[in-house]
Coordinates of C-alpha atoms in Angstrom, one line a residue:
Chain F
M1 CA 0.2 -0.2 -0.1
Y2 CA 1.5 3.6 -0.7
A3 CA 1.0 5.9 1.4
I4 CA -0.5 9.0 -1.1
E5 CA -1.8 7.7 -4.6
A6 CA -3.2 10.7 -6.2
L7 CA -4.4 10.6 -10.1
S8 CA -5.3 13.8 -11.7
L9 CA -5.2 16.4 -8.6
A10 CA -6.6 19.9 -9.4
K11 CA -7.8 23.4 -7.6
S12 CA -9.0 25.7 -9.5
Y13 CA -9.9 29.0 -8.3
G14 CA -11.6 31.1 -9.9
K15 CA -10.5 30.3 -13.8
G16 CA -7.2 30.2 -12.8
E17 CA -6.2 26.6 -12.1
A18 CA -3.5 26.3 -9.4
V19 CA -2.8 23.1 -10.0
S20 CA -4.1 21.0 -13.0
D21 CA -2.6 17.4 -13.0
V22 CA -1.0 15.5 -10.2
S23 CA -0.7 11.9 -10.1
L24 CA 1.7 10.4 -8.1
K25 CA 2.6 7.4 -5.7
V26 CA 4.5 7.6 -2.0
G27 CA 5.1 4.3 -1.0
K28 CA 5.6 3.8 2.9
G29 CA 8.8 4.7 4.6
A30 CA 10.4 6.9 1.5
V31 CA 11.3 10.2 1.3
F32 CA 9.7 12.3 -1.4
G33 CA 10.7 15.5 -2.6
F34 CA 7.9 17.6 -4.8
L35 CA 10.0 20.2 -6.3
G36 CA 9.4 22.9 -8.4
P37 CA 10.1 26.9 -8.5
N38 CA 8.3 29.5 -7.2
G39 CA 4.6 29.7 -7.8
A40 CA 4.3 25.9 -10.0
G41 CA 2.0 24.3 -7.3
K42 CA 3.5 22.7 -4.5
T43 CA 2.1 24.6 -2.3
T44 CA -1.5 24.2 -2.7
T45 CA -0.6 20.3 -3.4
I46 CA -0.6 20.0 0.2
R47 CA -3.0 21.9 0.9
M48 CA -4.9 19.4 -0.6
L49 CA -3.5 16.7 0.6
T50 CA -3.2 17.1 3.6
T51 CA -7.1 18.0 4.1
L52 CA -6.6 22.3 4.2
I53 CA -8.1 22.0 1.3
Q54 CA -10.6 20.0 -0.9
P55 CA -9.6 19.6 -4.3
S56 CA -11.8 20.9 -7.6
R57 CA -10.8 17.3 -9.9
G58 CA -9.3 14.3 -9.3
D59 CA -8.9 12.1 -6.4
A60 CA -6.1 11.0 -3.7
R61 CA -5.5 8.7 -1.0
V62 CA -3.4 8.8 2.0
L63 CA -2.3 6.3 3.9
G64 CA -5.4 4.5 2.0
F65 CA -8.1 6.7 2.9
D66 CA -10.2 8.5 0.2
L67 CA -9.3 12.4 0.5
R68 CA -12.5 14.0 0.1
S69 CA -14.8 11.7 2.7
H70 CA -12.1 10.5 5.4
G71 CA -10.4 14.0 6.1
P72 CA -10.6 13.2 9.5
E73 CA -9.6 9.6 9.7
I74 CA -6.8 11.5 7.7
R75 CA -5.2 14.3 9.8
P76 CA -4.7 12.3 13.3
H77 CA -1.9 10.2 11.8
I78 CA -0.3 12.8 9.1
G79 CA 2.7 16.3 10.7
V80 CA 3.1 18.8 8.9
V81 CA 5.4 22.2 8.5
L82 CA 3.4 24.8 7.0
Q83 CA 5.5 26.4 4.5
G84 CA 3.6 30.0 6.5
E85 CA 4.7 30.3 10.1
S86 CA 2.3 29.3 13.1
Y87 CA 2.9 29.9 16.6
E88 CA 1.9 29.9 20.4
Y89 CA 3.7 33.4 20.7
S90 CA 2.6 34.4 24.0
K91 CA 4.2 30.9 25.7
S92 CA 8.0 30.5 25.8
V93 CA 9.9 27.6 23.8
E94 CA 9.2 24.6 26.1
Q95 CA 5.2 25.8 27.2
A96 CA 4.4 25.8 23.2
L97 CA 6.0 22.3 22.9
D98 CA 4.4 21.6 25.3
L99 CA 0.8 22.2 24.4
Y100 CA 1.4 21.3 20.8
G101 CA 2.2 17.6 22.5
M102 CA -1.0 18.2 23.9
L103 CA -2.8 19.2 21.4
W104 CA -2.3 16.2 20.3
D105 CA -3.1 14.2 23.2
I106 CA 0.3 13.2 24.2
P107 CA 0.6 12.2 27.4
R108 CA 2.7 14.6 30.4
R109 CA 5.1 12.6 30.7
T110 CA 5.9 12.2 27.4
R111 CA 5.6 14.9 25.2
E112 CA 7.7 16.4 28.6
E113 CA 10.5 13.3 27.7
R114 CA 10.2 14.1 23.8
A115 CA 10.4 17.7 24.0
E116 CA 14.4 17.4 26.1
T117 CA 15.2 15.7 23.1
L118 CA 13.5 17.6 20.6
L119 CA 15.5 21.3 22.7
D120 CA 18.1 19.5 22.4
E121 CA 18.7 18.3 19.1
F122 CA 17.0 21.4 16.8
G123 CA 19.4 23.7 19.3
L124 CA 17.1 24.7 21.2
E125 CA 18.1 24.5 24.4
E126 CA 19.2 27.4 26.0
H127 CA 16.3 29.2 24.1
R128 CA 13.3 27.3 25.9
K129 CA 12.6 29.4 28.6
K130 CA 12.2 32.5 25.9
L131 CA 9.2 33.8 24.3
V132 CA 8.1 32.4 20.9
Q133 CA 7.2 36.4 20.3
H134 CA 10.8 37.6 21.1
L135 CA 12.9 34.6 18.9
S136 CA 14.4 34.9 15.3
L137 CA 13.1 33.7 12.3
G138 CA 14.9 31.4 11.8
L139 CA 14.1 30.3 16.0
R140 CA 10.7 29.7 15.1
R141 CA 11.2 28.4 12.5
R142 CA 12.8 26.1 14.5
L143 CA 10.9 25.2 16.9
Q144 CA 7.4 24.4 14.4
V145 CA 9.9 21.8 12.1
A146 CA 10.5 20.2 15.9
R147 CA 7.6 20.1 17.1
E148 CA 6.0 18.1 14.1
F149 CA 8.4 15.0 15.8
I150 CA 6.6 15.3 19.6
H151 CA 3.4 13.0 18.2
D152 CA 3.4 10.2 16.6
A153 CA 3.1 11.0 12.4
E154 CA 3.5 8.2 9.8
L155 CA 3.1 10.6 7.1
L156 CA 5.0 13.4 7.5
F157 CA 4.7 16.5 5.4
L158 CA 7.2 19.3 5.3
D159 CA 6.4 23.0 2.8
E160 CA 10.1 24.3 3.0
P161 CA 11.0 23.1 6.3
T162 CA 14.2 24.8 6.2
V163 CA 14.3 28.4 5.0
G164 CA 15.9 30.7 7.1
L165 CA 17.5 27.8 9.6
D166 CA 20.9 27.9 9.9
P167 CA 23.2 25.6 9.2
I168 CA 23.0 23.8 12.7
A169 CA 18.8 23.9 12.8
R170 CA 19.5 21.9 9.3
K171 CA 21.5 19.8 9.6
G172 CA 19.5 18.9 13.1
T173 CA 16.0 19.3 11.4
M174 CA 17.8 16.3 8.4
K175 CA 18.7 14.1 11.5
M176 CA 15.7 14.0 12.9
I177 CA 14.2 13.6 9.4
R178 CA 16.4 10.5 8.4
E179 CA 16.2 8.7 12.0
K180 CA 12.4 9.0 11.8
V181 CA 12.7 7.6 8.6
S182 CA 14.8 4.9 9.0
R183 CA 11.8 3.9 11.5
G184 CA 9.1 4.2 9.4
L185 CA 8.6 7.4 9.0
T186 CA 7.7 9.1 5.1
V187 CA 8.2 12.1 4.0
F188 CA 6.8 14.2 1.4
L189 CA 9.2 17.8 1.3
T190 CA 9.2 20.6 -1.0
T191 CA 12.1 22.3 -0.8
Q192 CA 14.2 25.0 -3.0
L193 CA 17.7 23.5 -1.5
L194 CA 18.6 20.8 -4.5
D195 CA 21.6 18.7 -2.5
E196 CA 18.8 18.6 0.4
A197 CA 16.0 17.1 -2.3
E198 CA 19.4 15.5 -3.3
T199 CA 21.0 13.4 -0.4
L200 CA 17.5 13.0 1.7
C201 CA 14.4 11.9 -1.2
D202 CA 14.5 8.1 -2.6
R203 CA 12.1 9.9 -5.1
V204 CA 11.1 13.1 -6.3
A205 CA 8.6 14.6 -8.7
V206 CA 9.3 18.4 -10.4
I207 CA 5.8 20.0 -11.7
F208 CA 5.5 23.6 -13.0
G209 CA 2.9 25.4 -14.1
G210 CA 0.2 22.9 -11.3
K211 CA 0.9 19.6 -13.5
I212 CA 3.9 16.9 -12.7
I213 CA 6.5 17.3 -16.0
S214 CA 8.7 14.3 -14.2
E215 CA 9.0 11.7 -11.9
G216 CA 11.5 9.5 -11.1
T217 CA 15.1 9.0 -8.4
P218 CA 16.9 11.8 -8.1
R219 CA 20.0 9.3 -9.9
E220 CA 17.4 9.3 -13.1
L221 CA 16.3 13.2 -12.9
K222 CA 20.5 13.4 -12.9
D223 CA 21.2 10.9 -16.0
T224 CA 17.7 12.6 -18.3
Y225 CA 18.1 16.1 -17.9
G226 CA 21.8 16.6 -15.9
G227 CA 23.2 17.3 -19.1
V228 CA 26.9 17.9 -19.7
R229 CA 29.4 16.6 -17.1
L230 CA 32.8 17.4 -16.3
V231 CA 35.2 15.3 -16.2
E232 CA 38.6 16.2 -14.7
V233 CA 42.4 14.9 -15.5
L234 CA 45.3 16.3 -13.8
V235 CA 48.2 15.5 -14.7
G236 CA 51.3 14.2 -13.7
S237 CA 54.3 15.6 -16.3
G238 CA 54.1 17.8 -19.3
D239 CA 51.9 19.8 -20.8
P240 CA 48.0 20.3 -20.0
G241 CA 47.6 22.7 -22.5
L242 CA 48.0 19.9 -25.1
L243 CA 45.6 17.9 -23.4
A244 CA 42.6 20.6 -23.5
S245 CA 43.5 21.2 -27.2
R246 CA 43.2 18.3 -28.4
M247 CA 40.1 17.3 -26.8
L248 CA 38.5 21.2 -28.3
G249 CA 38.9 18.8 -30.8
T250 CA 36.6 15.5 -29.7
R251 CA 33.0 14.6 -30.4
S252 CA 30.8 15.9 -28.3
V253 CA 32.8 17.6 -25.7
S254 CA 32.2 21.3 -25.2
G255 CA 34.9 22.5 -23.1
A256 CA 38.4 21.8 -22.1
V257 CA 40.4 24.5 -19.6
T258 CA 43.6 24.3 -17.6
D259 CA 43.6 24.9 -14.4
P260 CA 47.8 26.3 -12.5
D261 CA 47.6 24.0 -10.6
G262 CA 47.9 21.2 -14.2
R263 CA 44.9 20.2 -13.2
V264 CA 42.2 19.6 -17.3
R265 CA 39.0 20.7 -16.8
V266 CA 37.2 18.6 -19.6
W267 CA 33.4 19.2 -20.5
T268 CA 31.2 16.9 -22.3
S269 CA 28.1 14.8 -23.0
D270 CA 29.4 11.6 -23.4
P271 CA 31.3 10.8 -20.1
S272 CA 32.9 7.0 -21.3
G273 CA 33.9 8.2 -24.7
T274 CA 35.8 11.3 -23.3
F275 CA 37.8 9.0 -20.8
S276 CA 38.4 6.3 -23.5
A277 CA 39.5 9.2 -25.8
I278 CA 41.2 11.2 -23.3
L279 CA 43.1 8.0 -22.1
G280 CA 44.1 8.2 -25.0
A281 CA 45.0 11.3 -26.4
G282 CA 47.3 11.7 -23.0
E283 CA 49.2 8.1 -24.7
D284 CA 49.4 10.4 -27.9
L285 CA 50.8 13.8 -26.3
G286 CA 53.5 11.1 -24.5
L287 CA 51.2 12.5 -20.8
E288 CA 52.1 11.3 -17.3
L289 CA 48.1 11.0 -16.7
G290 CA 47.9 11.4 -12.7
S291 CA 43.8 10.4 -11.9
V292 CA 40.8 11.3 -14.3
T293 CA 37.6 12.2 -12.5
V294 CA 33.7 11.9 -13.9
R295 CA 31.8 14.4 -11.4
E296 CA 28.3 13.9 -11.7
P297 CA 25.6 16.4 -12.5
N298 CA 24.0 17.9 -9.7
L299 CA 19.7 17.2 -9.0
E300 CA 20.2 21.5 -9.2
Q301 CA 21.8 21.7 -12.5
A302 CA 19.2 18.9 -14.0
F303 CA 16.3 20.7 -12.4
I304 CA 17.3 24.4 -14.5
N305 CA 17.8 21.7 -17.1
L306 CA 14.5 20.6 -16.7
I307 CA 12.6 23.9 -16.2
Q308 CA 14.3 25.8 -18.8
K309 CA 13.2 22.9 -21.2
Q310 CA 9.9 24.2 -20.1
G311 CA 10.3 27.3 -21.5
G312 CA 10.9 28.5 -17.2
T313 CA 13.9 30.6 -16.3
D314 CA 14.2 29.6 -13.0
Chain X
M1 CA -9.1 14.7 27.0
N2 CA -11.9 15.8 24.6
R3 CA -10.8 16.9 21.1
I4 CA -13.0 20.0 22.2
A5 CA -11.9 20.1 25.8
R6 CA -7.6 20.0 24.6
L7 CA -8.6 23.3 22.3
V8 CA -10.1 25.5 25.5
V9 CA -8.1 24.6 27.6
R10 CA -4.7 25.7 25.5
D11 CA -7.2 28.5 25.1
M12 CA -7.3 29.7 28.6
W13 CA -3.5 29.1 28.1
V14 CA -2.8 30.9 25.2
M15 CA -5.6 33.9 25.7
N16 CA -4.5 37.3 26.0
R17 CA -4.4 37.7 30.2
G18 CA -4.3 41.5 29.2
L19 CA -7.7 41.7 27.8
L20 CA -8.8 39.8 30.5
V21 CA -7.8 42.2 33.3
I22 CA -9.9 44.6 30.9
Q23 CA -12.9 42.9 30.7
F24 CA -12.9 43.4 34.8
V25 CA -12.1 47.4 35.3
L26 CA -14.8 48.8 34.2
P27 CA -17.5 47.0 36.1
L28 CA -16.2 47.4 38.9
F29 CA -14.8 50.4 38.7
L30 CA -18.6 51.6 38.4
L31 CA -19.6 49.4 41.2
F32 CA -16.6 50.5 43.7
V33 CA -16.5 54.1 42.9
A34 CA -19.1 55.9 40.7
S35 CA -21.5 54.3 41.8
F36 CA -21.1 56.2 45.1
P37 CA -21.5 59.6 44.2
L38 CA -24.4 58.3 41.2
S39 CA -26.3 56.9 44.9
A40 CA -25.5 60.0 45.2
L41 CA -27.3 62.0 42.5
I42 CA -29.9 58.4 42.3
A43 CA -32.1 57.6 44.9
P44 CA -33.8 54.5 45.9
F45 CA -36.1 53.9 43.3
S46 CA -38.9 51.5 43.0
V47 CA -39.5 48.9 39.9
D48 CA -42.1 47.2 39.9
G49 CA -43.6 48.1 43.1
L50 CA -39.6 46.7 44.6
A51 CA -38.1 49.9 45.4
V52 CA -34.4 48.9 45.0
T53 CA -31.1 51.0 45.1
Y54 CA -29.0 52.1 42.4
Q55 CA -26.0 50.2 43.9
R56 CA -28.1 47.9 44.2
F57 CA -29.7 47.5 40.6
I58 CA -26.1 48.1 39.1
A59 CA -24.2 44.8 40.1
V60 CA -26.4 42.8 39.3
G61 CA -26.5 44.6 35.8
L62 CA -22.6 44.4 35.8
V63 CA -22.5 40.4 35.9
A64 CA -25.0 40.3 32.8
Q65 CA -22.6 43.0 31.2
T66 CA -19.3 41.2 32.4
T67 CA -20.6 38.0 30.9
M68 CA -20.9 40.2 27.9
T69 CA -17.7 41.9 28.0
G70 CA -16.2 37.9 28.7
S71 CA -17.9 36.3 25.7
L72 CA -16.6 38.8 22.7
V73 CA -13.4 37.8 24.0
G74 CA -13.9 34.7 22.9
G75 CA -13.1 36.6 19.7
T76 CA -9.6 37.5 20.0
L77 CA -8.8 33.9 20.4
L78 CA -10.0 33.5 16.3
F79 CA -8.5 36.7 15.3
T80 CA -5.0 35.7 17.2
D81 CA -5.0 31.8 16.2
R82 CA -5.8 33.2 12.8
R83 CA -3.2 35.9 12.5
H84 CA -0.3 33.9 14.5
G85 CA -1.1 31.2 12.1
M86 CA -2.3 28.4 14.4
F87 CA -5.8 28.4 13.3
E88 CA -4.4 26.6 9.6
Q89 CA -2.3 24.7 11.8
I90 CA -5.0 23.0 14.1
L91 CA -7.3 22.7 11.3
V92 CA -4.4 19.5 9.1
G93 CA -3.9 18.3 13.4
P94 CA -6.6 15.8 14.5
F95 CA -9.3 18.4 14.3
A96 CA -12.5 18.9 12.4
K97 CA -13.3 22.8 11.0
S98 CA -16.4 22.0 13.7
T99 CA -14.6 20.6 16.4
Y100 CA -12.4 24.0 16.0
A101 CA -15.8 26.6 15.8
A102 CA -17.0 24.6 19.6
S103 CA -14.2 24.9 21.4
K104 CA -14.2 28.6 21.0
I105 CA -18.0 28.9 21.3
F106 CA -16.7 27.4 24.5
S107 CA -13.6 29.2 25.3
S108 CA -15.3 32.0 24.7
M109 CA -18.2 31.3 26.9
L110 CA -16.1 29.5 30.1
I111 CA -14.4 33.7 29.7
G112 CA -18.2 35.2 30.0
L113 CA -18.9 33.0 32.8
L114 CA -16.1 33.1 34.6
G115 CA -15.3 36.2 34.7
A116 CA -19.5 37.3 35.3
A117 CA -18.6 34.7 38.8
L118 CA -16.0 36.7 39.6
V119 CA -17.9 40.5 39.3
A120 CA -21.5 38.8 41.1
L121 CA -18.7 37.9 43.7
F122 CA -18.1 41.6 44.0
G123 CA -21.6 41.9 43.9
L124 CA -22.4 40.3 46.5
P125 CA -22.6 43.0 49.8
F126 CA -24.2 45.5 47.5
T127 CA -27.7 42.4 47.0
Y128 CA -27.8 41.8 50.6
G129 CA -31.0 41.5 51.3
A130 CA -32.4 40.9 47.9
A131 CA -34.7 37.7 48.5
V132 CA -33.9 36.0 46.3
T133 CA -35.5 31.9 45.8
I134 CA -34.3 29.3 43.6
P135 CA -36.2 29.4 40.9
G136 CA -34.8 33.1 40.5
A137 CA -31.5 31.5 39.9
A138 CA -31.7 29.3 37.9
A139 CA -33.1 32.0 35.0
A140 CA -31.2 34.2 35.8
L141 CA -28.0 32.0 35.5
A142 CA -30.5 31.2 31.8
A143 CA -30.2 33.9 30.6
V144 CA -26.3 34.3 31.9
V145 CA -25.6 31.4 29.6
L146 CA -27.3 32.7 26.9
G147 CA -26.4 35.7 27.1
A148 CA -22.5 34.3 26.9
V149 CA -23.6 32.0 24.0
V150 CA -24.5 35.3 21.7
F151 CA -22.0 37.3 22.0
S152 CA -19.3 34.4 21.9
G153 CA -21.1 33.6 18.7
F154 CA -21.0 36.5 17.5
S155 CA -17.6 38.3 18.1
I156 CA -16.4 35.4 16.3
I157 CA -18.5 36.3 13.4
L158 CA -16.8 39.0 14.0
A159 CA -13.3 38.1 14.3
S160 CA -14.0 34.9 11.0
L161 CA -15.0 38.6 8.7
F162 CA -12.0 40.2 9.2
K163 CA -7.9 40.6 7.8
S164 CA -6.9 43.8 9.4
L165 CA -6.0 43.7 13.3
E166 CA -7.0 47.1 13.4
A167 CA -10.4 47.2 11.8
F168 CA -11.7 44.0 14.2
E169 CA -10.0 46.0 17.6
G170 CA -11.6 49.6 16.6
T171 CA -15.0 47.5 15.4
F172 CA -14.4 45.0 18.5
N173 CA -14.6 48.5 20.8
L174 CA -17.6 50.6 19.2
L175 CA -19.7 47.9 19.9
F176 CA -19.2 47.0 23.3
I177 CA -18.9 51.0 23.8
L178 CA -23.0 50.5 21.9
L179 CA -24.0 47.4 24.3
T180 CA -23.3 48.5 27.5
F181 CA -24.8 52.4 26.8
V182 CA -27.1 51.3 24.7
S183 CA -28.7 48.5 27.4
S184 CA -30.5 48.8 30.7
T185 CA -27.1 47.5 32.2
L186 CA -27.0 50.9 33.5
Y187 CA -30.2 52.7 33.6
P188 CA -34.1 51.3 33.8
L189 CA -35.3 50.7 30.3
A190 CA -38.9 53.2 32.0
S191 CA -36.5 55.9 32.6
V192 CA -35.5 55.8 29.5
P193 CA -36.6 57.8 26.0
P194 CA -39.8 55.7 23.7
A195 CA -37.0 56.5 20.9
L196 CA -33.9 55.0 22.6
R197 CA -36.0 52.7 24.3
D198 CA -37.0 51.0 21.1
F199 CA -32.5 50.9 20.1
M200 CA -32.2 49.2 23.5
L201 CA -34.4 46.6 23.2
L202 CA -33.2 45.1 20.6
N203 CA -29.8 44.3 21.6
P204 CA -29.9 40.6 23.6
L205 CA -27.1 42.6 26.4
T206 CA -31.2 44.1 27.9
Y207 CA -32.4 40.8 27.8
V208 CA -29.6 39.2 29.4
V209 CA -29.7 42.0 31.9
D210 CA -33.7 42.5 32.1
L211 CA -33.9 37.9 33.2
T212 CA -30.7 38.7 35.5
R213 CA -32.0 41.7 37.5
A214 CA -35.8 39.6 37.5
G215 CA -34.1 36.2 38.3
M216 CA -31.4 38.2 41.3
L217 CA -33.7 40.5 42.3
G218 CA -37.2 40.2 41.6
L219 CA -37.1 43.4 38.9
S220 CA -39.4 42.5 36.7
S221 CA -40.4 44.5 33.5
P222 CA -43.2 44.1 30.8
Y223 CA -40.3 42.9 28.3
V224 CA -39.2 40.5 30.9
W225 CA -42.0 37.0 29.4
W226 CA -40.3 37.8 26.4
E227 CA -36.8 38.9 26.5
G228 CA -36.6 35.3 27.2
P229 CA -37.5 32.8 23.8
V230 CA -35.7 35.6 21.9
L231 CA -32.5 35.8 24.0
A232 CA -33.0 32.2 23.5
V233 CA -33.9 31.9 19.3
E234 CA -31.1 34.5 19.0
A235 CA -28.9 31.7 20.6
A236 CA -29.4 29.0 18.9
V237 CA -28.8 31.3 15.6
V238 CA -26.0 33.3 16.7
F239 CA -24.4 29.6 17.6
A240 CA -25.4 28.4 14.0
L241 CA -24.3 31.3 12.3
A242 CA -20.9 31.5 14.2
L243 CA -20.3 27.6 13.4
A244 CA -21.2 28.6 9.5
S245 CA -18.6 31.3 9.5
I246 CA -15.5 29.6 11.4
R247 CA -15.9 27.1 8.1
R248 CA -16.4 30.0 5.5
I249 CA -13.1 31.6 6.4
S250 CA -11.2 30.5 3.2
L251 CA -7.7 28.7 3.7
S252 CA -6.9 29.1 -0.2
G253 CA -5.8 33.0 0.5
T254 CA -2.1 32.3 2.7

């Protein structure tokens, strides 16, 4: 059974469509990345899947329950970090955590224990007595993310959870997510930080203009849309410039430069062919090659290429 | 714990304590400061054949008025939740909109009723000697509870309409003054010009005040016989409208 199964979900506002066609399946215990440029429909999709708004068309099942008719059955099993801020402004950090646990009917002892762990994991320990309204934006975001771990969600929706977080808090968040995923939590994540998605997600879908335009593992997306690869060659002895010049005349190579440290960088659409060509050229030119490394494109590059292909600018 | 109860407990924890204190300032000021010089100006008067001092008259009226003030605070609970994002956050938790709406009405009622109880406690010395009967006290209590429903619901409807804090607070303050002074809280209906009396009889606070006075002090008026049923109908209608208004709050715009 899937944690989420959506078929042609759509949401209209007046004459405009925020989401026009979202179909996806999220396996239980997986981290699913939902990527897209600003205004693509990520947040609207999350708001539908978390039962905040009803879809205009299409169907979905969340944790086996029909989205349209079983909201009350779905919500006790999900955790949601919405994109917008939400906080108990008049309470201290520890009181806010406790209050949130109480809302979820977590027994007092359990929520006290969990609150201690979360204060520590999210770097909130030294701020525990401060009123939430006096915290910085980043600290409030930390608290907003942290409190979703005080209850036992099976499926966690995270709408750009690390916006405004410093690297330490981001690391804490990622650690907590990984730990919970290892115990069976399913995560539906939107983020603009694609390195985050690349390291965390089992699968990703890219939404653009309200429609899903690609879906797969991060590796599949990089392979399909990553474009040119970078091959780095460390020349031990001989003139690296000769190798760069030779490679510029090779099919599938779009660029080659020499660095001051003797490294030659070659951009190619055919890494394995180029790899062989470099070895052959090295032998022909009498160069001693120290190492040859093929750099993989990252998800960010693949994402940019994919969006540009659709006519977008992000 | 029941879901509504959990939300009510949360409301009690997060509510603005300053607002709570402020709701007692006016009734206690009127009771312990203004009523003394006013009593010197207003001699004991007779209502329905019963002699009553001005202090006793307003002591009971202020209990009803505090029910209104406290219950109106409920609207600020909803407004604050919307302002700080907790409205949506709670609705993606284990709570239905109807549960949330009911909790807000109960929280507001609770604040209003606790406030009324406190003012009643302070006002007790002024009512010393009144022949309170059990049916009379029950009728007064029913009126105060119905009033709490009406004003809680009313404040929630208002809070669901406004997006600007300034507009909400401005309207809230204006309503507070209008409802208090165009009611029988501070003066008997019989003593005001007919045109003003007609307006006062459109004000639910007048019904709550009149019914509470009738129950606690035996001070009847020609209107009491219909004020009770009308208040009950108003309470039912406003409760339904308040539930509907929370259900209709747009969740799409943020």
